[in-house]
Amino acid sequence: EEGPESRVQSPESRSKTQDPGLKTQDSGPRTQDFREPHHDTVGVLALDAAGTLAGGCSTSGFPLKLPGRVGDSPIIGHGLYAHPQHGAAVATGNGELVMGTCLTFLAVELMRQGRKPNEALHACMQRLEESFRLEEHHQVGMIALTPQGDWAQASVREGYRTAVRHAACDDLIDAR
Ligand code: ASP
């Protein structure tokens, strides 16, 4: 099912709405309009040939945060969780939604209980919808990966892409 119309911009449309009046620190050609709802923590999951899982995320791509705000990214079980036997998950988007549902822990716990990554992430999206009154600007995207190499992505609405790389694939895949 498609969600309501998204106000979260795609990377392409973002670059078209750059405000030449607001320069980044190096005052080079890159500019950004901070009036737009930007966020997007980068989350990475990896699996080596020996079956070892690893995960990482940036410390939050959410600009102009309230002083003292700690987002979901640095908190294990919220923005990132990995278990050597059961799988790993990362989340990006509105951290308050992720933190209110312990979302990556939930994804890995569901995989521990036997759900496949796509089933676990589907359940996570349902949990978000049950737990919050989601508004048009709300967005959460997730990736999950098992030690066997099964993986899935899901998001509340369109706008995220997952870069996938393994022996048979080197691609950018749209979420939803
Ligand atoms: N999840 C981040 C936060 O709320 C924001 C983001 O993913 O861009 O801090």
Coordinates of C-alpha atoms and ligand atoms in Angstrom, one line a residue, residues 38-41 59-62 65 69 71-73 91-96 98-99 160, ligand 1:
H38 CA 16.4 17.5 5.7
H39 CA 17.6 14.4 7.5
D40 CA 19.0 11.0 6.6
T41 CA 21.4 9.2 8.8
T59 CA 25.6 10.0 14.3
S60 CA 22.5 11.5 12.7
G61 CA 21.9 13.4 9.5
F62 CA 19.3 15.7 11.2
K65 CA 19.0 19.8 16.2
R69 CA 19.1 16.3 21.7
G71 CA 19.0 11.0 18.4
D72 CA 18.4 7.4 17.8
S73 CA 21.7 6.8 16.0
A91 CA 17.2 2.8 10.9
T92 CA 17.1 6.3 9.6
G93 CA 14.5 9.0 9.6
N94 CA 12.7 10.6 12.5
G95 CA 14.6 9.5 15.5
E96 CA 11.8 10.1 18.0
V98 CA 12.6 5.0 16.1
M99 CA 13.4 5.6 19.8
Y160 CA 15.1 6.3 0.5
Ligands
ASP1 N1 17.5 9.5 12.9 C1 18.2 10.7 12.9 C2 17.8 11.5 14.2 O1 16.6 11.5 14.5 C3 17.9 11.6 11.8 C4 18.2 11.0 10.4 O2 18.1 9.9 10.2 O3 18.5 11.8 9.6 O4 18.7 12.0 14.8

